[in-house]
Amino acid sequence: MNTVTNQQISAPIVRQYEIGGVRYIVKASVSGRASENAVTKINRLIQGDLEKKKSQP
């Protein structure tokens, strides 16, 4: 017997951003366990990418 809970499953949102000549494709989905919002996460990911590029020869 399957019990259906009151959760909604939605399709992820896909957006495309171009920042400094670099195209970022962002796939976002909602999680009740998230500890940061989408803006904070995107900023963190972009900063991490920039730091990687700085450290490469």
XYZ file of C-alpha atoms in Angstrom:
57
model
C 0.000 0.000 0.000
C 1.471 3.357 -1.045
C 0.763 6.429 1.028
C 0.885 9.726 -0.824
C 2.264 12.604 1.216
C 1.435 16.254 0.772
C 4.639 16.988 -1.185
C 4.643 18.688 -4.524
C 7.211 17.631 -7.078
C 7.926 20.342 -9.602
C 10.141 20.461 -12.651
C 13.449 22.260 -12.212
C 13.783 25.806 -13.507
C 16.515 26.306 -16.108
C 17.891 29.790 -16.744
C 20.787 31.138 -18.754
C 22.959 34.061 -17.615
C 25.881 35.750 -19.326
C 28.341 37.413 -16.979
C 31.634 38.851 -18.171
C 31.462 37.039 -21.485
C 30.863 33.671 -19.816
C 27.536 31.910 -20.283
C 26.165 30.154 -17.195
C 23.268 27.717 -17.472
C 21.595 27.324 -14.100
C 19.244 24.471 -13.225
C 17.336 25.152 -10.017
C 14.991 23.014 -7.971
C 13.431 23.619 -4.568
C 14.539 21.704 -1.495
C 13.054 22.018 1.962
C 16.472 21.237 3.440
C 18.342 24.081 1.697
C 20.564 26.233 3.887
C 21.064 29.066 1.364
C 18.898 30.810 -1.200
C 19.429 30.657 -4.962
C 21.134 34.049 -5.238
C 23.676 33.185 -2.544
C 24.393 29.814 -4.120
C 24.878 31.215 -7.628
C 27.212 33.900 -6.296
C 29.211 31.249 -4.404
C 29.473 29.032 -7.491
C 30.586 31.906 -9.731
C 33.160 33.085 -7.181
C 34.511 29.550 -6.911
C 34.796 29.334 -10.691
C 36.646 32.652 -10.837
C 39.053 31.546 -8.100
C 39.820 28.345 -10.032
C 40.598 30.363 -13.157
C 42.907 32.708 -11.207
C 44.913 29.795 -9.829
C 45.420 28.146 -13.228
C 48.605 29.108 -15.127
